[in-house]
XYZ file of C-alpha atoms in Angstrom:
479
model
C -32.417 12.531 -48.948
C -31.938 11.608 -45.483
C -33.744 14.611 -43.866
C -36.878 13.521 -45.850
C -36.675 9.976 -44.851
C -36.305 10.836 -41.351
C -38.970 13.516 -41.585
C -41.235 11.270 -43.549
C -40.752 8.563 -40.849
C -41.355 10.807 -37.963
C -44.640 12.085 -39.572
C -46.000 8.426 -40.249
C -45.247 7.351 -36.343
C -46.912 10.893 -35.249
C -49.938 10.202 -37.484
C -49.892 6.296 -36.858
C -49.409 6.651 -33.201
C -53.410 7.071 -31.891
C -54.781 4.921 -35.063
C -52.602 2.320 -33.936
C -53.454 2.467 -30.673
C -57.169 2.273 -31.606
C -56.718 -0.716 -34.234
C -57.441 -4.138 -34.626
C -54.120 -6.014 -34.063
C -54.506 -8.089 -38.138
C -53.879 -4.505 -39.980
C -50.018 -4.461 -41.302
C -49.413 -1.207 -39.708
C -50.005 -2.553 -36.430
C -47.552 -5.018 -36.566
C -45.071 -4.767 -33.948
C -42.300 -6.463 -35.447
C -42.411 -4.364 -38.520
C -42.551 -1.414 -36.478
C -39.510 -2.217 -34.688
C -37.535 -3.002 -37.542
C -38.453 0.657 -38.789
C -37.319 2.058 -35.721
C -33.952 0.555 -35.619
C -33.504 1.537 -39.240
C -34.286 5.125 -37.996
C -31.738 4.971 -35.264
C -29.223 3.210 -37.686
C -29.727 6.384 -39.983
C -29.172 8.969 -37.525
C -26.033 7.045 -35.942
C -24.501 7.407 -39.067
C -25.036 10.719 -39.729
C -24.002 11.502 -36.451
C -20.363 9.937 -37.164
C -20.160 11.614 -40.435
C -20.793 15.477 -38.857
C -18.118 14.269 -36.198
C -15.899 13.083 -38.603
C -16.168 16.565 -40.598
C -15.627 18.845 -37.408
C -12.344 16.688 -36.371
C -10.856 17.637 -39.751
C -11.671 21.044 -40.035
C -10.283 21.382 -36.280
C -7.010 19.737 -37.764
C -6.999 22.479 -40.348
C -7.095 25.272 -38.291
C -4.560 24.205 -35.903
C -1.957 23.505 -38.919
C -2.927 26.832 -40.018
C -2.483 28.725 -36.631
C 1.099 26.551 -36.270
C 2.155 28.030 -39.764
C 1.164 31.710 -39.072
C 3.291 31.279 -35.620
C 6.548 30.212 -37.527
C 6.345 33.325 -39.809
C 5.932 35.306 -37.186
C 9.013 33.828 -35.525
C 11.245 33.796 -38.654
C 10.657 37.396 -39.372
C 11.001 38.360 -35.431
C 14.902 36.573 -35.626
C 15.812 38.260 -39.235
C 14.739 41.672 -37.367
C 16.936 40.746 -34.556
C 19.908 39.377 -36.393
C 19.806 42.618 -38.364
C 19.918 45.088 -35.486
C 22.416 42.892 -32.959
C 26.187 43.644 -32.271
C 28.822 41.858 -34.390
C 29.382 40.356 -30.857
C 26.036 38.778 -30.890
C 26.652 36.630 -34.000
C 28.493 33.967 -32.342
C 25.697 33.314 -29.857
C 24.489 30.179 -31.858
C 27.847 28.736 -31.156
C 26.323 27.510 -27.635
C 23.902 25.108 -29.091
C 26.120 23.424 -31.162
C 28.308 22.446 -28.017
C 25.359 21.338 -26.406
C 24.388 19.312 -28.858
C 27.720 17.234 -28.481
C 24.992 15.003 -26.547
C 24.723 13.461 -23.008
C 28.110 11.558 -23.212
C 30.075 14.876 -23.339
C 29.273 15.206 -19.614
C 31.037 11.793 -18.744
C 34.376 11.606 -17.824
C 37.137 9.635 -19.175
C 37.940 7.153 -16.390
C 41.068 4.731 -16.628
C 42.320 2.174 -13.863
C 46.067 0.845 -14.444
C 46.826 -2.081 -12.422
C 50.600 -2.818 -11.506
C 52.369 -5.576 -9.314
C 55.652 -7.028 -8.403
C 57.283 -10.359 -7.255
C 60.696 -8.956 -5.132
C 63.925 -11.127 -4.560
C 65.945 -9.186 -2.246
C 69.041 -10.314 -0.764
C 69.151 -7.749 2.084
C 66.876 -6.832 4.386
C 64.812 -3.528 2.526
C 64.191 -2.176 6.334
C 67.994 -1.499 6.751
C 68.069 0.340 3.325
C 69.578 4.152 2.880
C 71.583 6.269 0.736
C 74.745 6.696 2.652
C 76.013 10.431 3.359
C 72.326 11.789 2.444
C 69.532 13.379 4.514
C 66.849 10.278 4.656
C 64.474 11.764 2.258
C 60.531 11.087 2.522
C 58.360 9.592 0.397
C 58.842 6.150 -1.897
C 62.451 4.964 -1.198
C 64.249 1.580 -1.428
C 63.728 -1.308 -3.583
C 60.025 -1.890 -1.763
C 59.123 -5.440 -0.155
C 60.124 -8.765 -0.611
C 57.877 -11.576 -2.029
C 54.808 -10.730 -3.540
C 53.174 -6.878 -3.375
C 50.082 -4.977 -5.080
C 52.446 -2.229 -6.207
C 50.571 1.093 -6.927
C 47.896 1.073 -8.646
C 46.073 4.117 -10.462
C 42.637 5.448 -11.576
C 42.529 8.499 -13.238
C 39.163 10.414 -14.094
C 39.400 12.921 -16.534
C 37.056 15.443 -18.481
C 36.595 18.898 -20.195
C 34.846 21.252 -17.782
C 33.407 23.678 -20.201
C 35.158 25.200 -23.159
C 37.697 27.099 -20.713
C 38.306 24.619 -18.461
C 39.295 20.879 -18.143
C 39.653 18.952 -14.992
C 41.529 15.602 -14.067
C 42.317 13.694 -10.332
C 44.548 10.561 -10.489
C 44.077 8.457 -7.201
C 47.470 6.171 -6.546
C 45.820 2.981 -4.458
C 49.182 1.401 -2.405
C 49.464 -1.981 -1.347
C 49.175 -1.011 2.213
C 45.525 -0.444 1.178
C 45.665 3.318 1.264
C 44.505 5.857 -1.413
C 46.445 8.819 -2.033
C 45.927 11.832 -4.198
C 48.536 11.900 -6.719
C 47.272 14.923 -8.670
C 43.982 16.745 -9.139
C 44.330 20.086 -10.859
C 42.169 21.973 -13.588
C 43.740 23.469 -16.345
C 42.797 25.915 -18.836
C 42.021 24.976 -22.460
C 41.657 28.498 -24.243
C 43.653 31.188 -23.111
C 45.601 31.290 -26.851
C 49.038 32.222 -27.457
C 50.770 29.452 -26.348
C 50.080 30.175 -22.462
C 48.347 27.299 -20.515
C 47.523 27.450 -16.601
C 47.199 24.497 -14.314
C 46.174 24.780 -10.523
C 45.868 22.051 -7.718
C 48.269 19.222 -7.149
C 50.322 18.251 -10.067
C 53.745 16.324 -11.222
C 56.355 19.105 -11.554
C 57.191 20.344 -14.644
C 60.681 20.055 -13.614
C 63.407 17.522 -15.144
C 62.212 14.717 -17.837
C 61.081 11.909 -15.646
C 59.079 13.678 -13.019
C 56.255 14.442 -14.953
C 55.339 10.827 -15.742
C 53.517 8.841 -14.334
C 55.272 5.165 -12.675
C 53.447 2.837 -15.015
C 55.356 4.690 -17.818
C 58.768 4.435 -16.703
C 61.260 1.938 -18.400
C 62.240 0.463 -15.304
C 60.379 -1.001 -12.156
C 61.810 1.793 -9.878
C 62.923 5.697 -9.663
C 66.419 6.771 -10.625
C 68.427 6.944 -7.340
C 68.585 10.819 -7.938
C 65.098 10.817 -7.851
C 64.815 9.247 -4.574
C 67.569 10.950 -2.813
C 66.468 14.450 -4.087
C 62.521 14.427 -4.070
C 61.620 10.911 -2.073
C 60.224 10.061 -5.396
C 58.629 12.902 -7.470
C 58.154 15.799 -6.776
C 54.257 16.988 -6.808
C 53.181 20.259 -4.999
C 50.270 21.595 -4.488
C 50.063 24.866 -6.485
C 49.938 26.596 -9.669
C 51.665 26.403 -12.939
C 52.286 28.518 -15.971
C 53.398 27.216 -19.053
C 54.261 29.247 -22.595
C 54.781 27.413 -25.632
C 56.662 29.800 -28.086
C 54.982 30.009 -31.666
C 58.614 28.555 -33.617
C 59.077 25.566 -35.698
C 61.284 24.070 -32.859
C 59.492 22.755 -29.691
C 60.670 25.345 -27.147
C 58.538 25.787 -23.773
C 58.785 27.779 -20.668
C 57.315 27.121 -17.226
C 57.408 28.741 -13.989
C 55.789 27.077 -10.712
C 54.415 28.555 -7.381
C 53.789 26.186 -4.426
C 53.231 25.520 -1.094
C 56.666 24.167 0.020
C 55.549 21.271 2.021
C 56.922 18.450 -0.364
C 60.659 17.204 0.247
C 63.264 18.471 0.231
C 60.881 21.071 2.025
C 58.172 20.509 5.034
C 55.408 22.318 6.448
C 56.215 25.349 8.213
C 52.629 26.722 8.842
C 53.295 29.738 7.118
C 51.078 31.946 4.468
C 52.088 32.514 0.473
C 54.533 30.726 -1.637
C 56.934 27.962 -0.064
C 58.460 26.829 -2.786
C 58.936 28.217 -6.574
C 60.358 26.449 -9.543
C 61.262 27.418 -13.530
C 62.206 25.327 -15.839
C 63.070 25.468 -19.905
C 62.311 22.633 -22.659
C 63.832 22.325 -26.109
C 63.355 19.830 -28.741
C 63.026 18.766 -32.601
C 63.534 16.205 -35.267
C 66.903 15.056 -36.487
C 66.113 14.152 -40.137
C 63.152 11.880 -40.484
C 64.526 8.871 -37.785
C 65.324 10.511 -34.834
C 64.034 13.383 -32.257
C 65.486 14.985 -29.396
C 64.390 16.619 -26.227
C 66.627 18.933 -23.647
C 65.581 21.065 -20.365
C 66.962 23.125 -17.452
C 65.058 23.069 -14.242
C 65.767 24.773 -10.887
C 63.451 24.359 -7.729
C 63.801 26.718 -4.365
C 62.263 25.697 -1.229
C 63.069 25.586 2.641
C 63.045 23.877 5.503
C 61.958 24.074 9.559
C 63.451 21.426 11.691
C 63.341 18.627 9.103
C 63.929 15.179 10.696
C 67.381 13.428 10.159
C 66.396 10.392 11.064
C 65.612 7.668 8.406
C 62.375 5.302 9.731
C 62.886 2.697 11.320
C 66.245 3.845 12.213
C 66.673 3.505 16.263
C 70.442 3.959 16.514
C 69.907 7.791 14.958
C 70.244 10.560 17.172
C 67.853 13.329 16.964
C 68.586 15.790 14.721
C 67.347 18.260 12.302
C 68.010 20.450 9.470
C 66.321 24.324 8.869
C 67.369 26.225 5.920
C 67.517 26.652 2.340
C 67.396 23.881 -0.371
C 67.980 24.337 -3.801
C 67.934 21.570 -7.033
C 69.502 22.513 -10.137
C 68.250 19.852 -12.752
C 69.641 18.937 -16.196
C 67.846 16.607 -19.060
C 68.130 15.191 -22.166
C 66.331 12.586 -24.090
C 67.140 10.919 -27.614
C 64.915 8.963 -29.804
C 65.722 6.758 -32.818
C 63.155 4.914 -35.092
C 64.106 4.114 -38.559
C 62.015 6.301 -40.866
C 59.968 7.288 -38.034
C 58.275 3.819 -37.816
C 58.631 2.963 -33.888
C 56.799 -0.171 -34.061
C 59.354 -2.637 -35.212
C 62.575 -1.131 -33.805
C 63.459 1.879 -31.700
C 66.213 2.964 -29.413
C 65.933 5.707 -26.538
C 68.730 7.172 -24.781
C 68.127 9.450 -21.773
C 69.671 10.826 -18.838
C 69.352 13.484 -15.825
C 72.091 15.194 -13.704
C 70.968 17.146 -10.504
C 72.530 18.982 -7.815
C 71.420 19.618 -4.542
C 72.567 22.381 -2.306
C 71.511 23.013 1.007
C 72.624 25.846 3.645
C 71.271 26.350 7.228
C 71.664 25.432 10.518
C 71.314 21.589 12.081
C 70.352 20.824 15.394
C 71.309 17.947 17.315
C 70.120 17.498 20.899
C 70.495 20.325 22.392
C 73.237 21.769 20.670
C 73.095 23.560 16.911
C 75.483 24.617 14.339
C 75.916 25.232 10.551
C 75.280 22.993 8.051
C 76.230 23.306 4.400
C 76.261 20.394 1.689
C 76.595 20.465 -2.304
C 75.134 16.668 -3.531
C 74.530 15.390 -6.729
C 73.385 12.670 -8.712
C 73.012 11.532 -12.413
C 71.505 8.397 -14.341
C 71.864 7.262 -17.725
C 69.529 4.424 -19.390
C 69.228 3.171 -22.892
C 66.223 0.871 -24.000
C 66.051 -0.956 -27.355
C 63.217 -2.410 -28.761
C 64.643 -5.398 -30.978
C 61.555 -6.950 -31.882
C 57.487 -5.970 -31.880
C 56.526 -5.938 -28.480
C 59.850 -6.821 -26.786
C 62.568 -4.138 -25.168
C 65.702 -4.584 -23.126
C 67.136 -1.694 -21.126
C 69.883 -1.248 -19.183
C 70.710 1.898 -16.561
C 73.456 3.082 -14.408
C 72.931 5.345 -11.281
C 75.213 6.873 -9.100
C 74.723 9.789 -6.227
C 77.676 11.634 -5.058
C 77.171 12.875 -1.298
C 80.080 15.222 -1.296
C 81.483 16.218 2.126
C 78.766 18.279 4.106
C 80.356 20.785 6.496
C 78.958 20.230 9.796
C 80.036 22.677 12.066
C 79.211 20.533 15.517
C 81.422 17.386 14.145
C 83.875 20.120 13.483
C 83.649 21.137 16.660
C 83.789 18.293 18.393
C 80.418 18.220 19.982
C 79.463 15.240 22.153
C 76.745 13.556 20.606
C 77.613 14.924 16.880
C 79.586 11.939 15.872
C 76.791 9.881 15.733
C 75.381 11.279 12.563
C 77.275 8.602 10.759
C 74.748 8.418 8.072
C 75.999 11.520 6.970
C 79.376 10.243 6.353
C 80.703 10.749 2.550
C 79.582 7.889 0.191
C 79.141 7.800 -3.299
C 75.758 5.094 -3.821
C 75.360 3.388 -7.362
C 73.235 0.945 -8.866
C 73.225 -0.800 -11.897
C 69.710 -2.280 -13.771
C 69.217 -4.556 -16.686
C 65.472 -5.190 -17.639
C 63.713 -7.079 -20.581
C 59.755 -6.454 -21.135
C 56.980 -7.818 -23.355
C 54.197 -5.774 -24.081
C 51.417 -7.884 -25.928
C 49.267 -5.050 -26.497
C 49.602 -1.298 -25.672
C 47.487 -2.221 -22.895
C 49.600 -5.257 -21.056
C 53.303 -5.498 -19.816
C 55.301 -7.970 -18.220
C 58.728 -7.253 -17.273
C 61.716 -8.946 -15.803
C 64.382 -6.912 -14.045
C 67.953 -7.562 -11.996
C 70.017 -5.011 -10.470
C 73.081 -4.616 -7.848
C 72.551 -1.641 -5.192
C 75.190 -0.173 -3.522
C 73.379 2.239 -1.875
C 75.355 1.793 1.043
C 79.072 0.735 1.760
C 78.215 -2.559 4.123
C 76.214 -3.984 1.697
C 75.417 -5.241 -1.908
C 71.820 -6.018 -2.432
C 70.879 -8.085 -5.485
C 67.644 -7.414 -6.653
C 65.091 -9.204 -9.111
C 61.876 -8.358 -10.107
C 58.842 -9.468 -12.203
C 56.372 -6.822 -12.761
C 53.240 -7.048 -14.774
C 51.200 -3.553 -15.501
C 47.980 -3.367 -17.019
C 45.906 -0.357 -18.542
C 42.142 -0.242 -18.407
C 39.768 2.375 -19.932
C 40.876 5.725 -21.930
C 44.060 6.888 -20.981
C 45.695 10.592 -22.157
C 48.708 10.243 -24.394
C 51.944 9.785 -22.279
C 54.459 12.759 -22.671
C 57.396 12.343 -25.377
């Protein structure tokens, strides 16, 4: 119909063209206005036809694309079925990989936590004169710290799974002296199986009980005497650690470590290979529904070369250095009680460790050198009782025994050796009492008083006010 109308109008226009040019203006066919309306109508009909055909073409193209996509999907499905039928059994686990990747972009974001700590200290004796009488001055965090307000040690920890096989963690200690120290930085395995795990880097050794715990988890402001005298705080070597957890109902764990040997009581000997080694074993379990326990035995073996004996700031000490073998044995035990296993209202923890260090080698004093042998020990026992939700109190007793070191230069009356007065026999001891309040699991306020007899000529009365605040995600603490 539309084609006939267009054709008729075109023939009429063609026939009327020459005639119109010679006709008089008074005839209706020669009316310019009528011609314009007719042409406008023809143009409108042509435009309508064009739009209609374009719409139909677009519809056909869309149907063609959909048909082609359906054919491609069918071909891919057929190929996948054929591959699955012919692939070896090991390849059947391959689809698990996209499932790991599908955990989302957050899987690549590490957990970050920050622990803020600070103290207000009141000490009756000058902390600059602090020492453990009868013991070789250790290196590290020793003594009551500075007087007045102290920033303390803040910790920032970053941890994450690296892939299905490895995880990593780094903990940086930010000290009050505006220094940043790498406290831990290690990788560990996740999928060795059979109860075996390996850790490599810098880490807190698994020896003892308290050594592997960060300072903010301690029940008192400072470390026990034995840890300060024998390790300078905590033993944190650079090396590799292997742990094996026995497949038993009772907790039973064995560990082995190989390290550089640069940490006290060893020192840097500029030597290849293993400089220190440790072994440890831990066992534990439940006693009914209200009690649990853990006990352990550890052994450390290392060496020192020309390790200085002068305490920092001790201007009266004579130059002396020890070279030889150092061994430390540790026995630890912990017992926890909570009525019906519910520790939120009341609970009690009894914890103690005993250490013995044996050193044998030579001692050089000025230009003289002679044999040196010592057997020294230390222990602590503490009990912490939560008597109400958020409130705890604790009592700790520390004691060290210097024994009587055998120093050939002193026994032989060598001039100058008598200046080793700091190694004269003595048994340092300390009693500490604390009470703390934890408004939540992320914050703690603590008051601690102590009477410190680390040297015979002074009794230090110590008072601490401490805060510990935790920000961000943090891994669970040890038992």
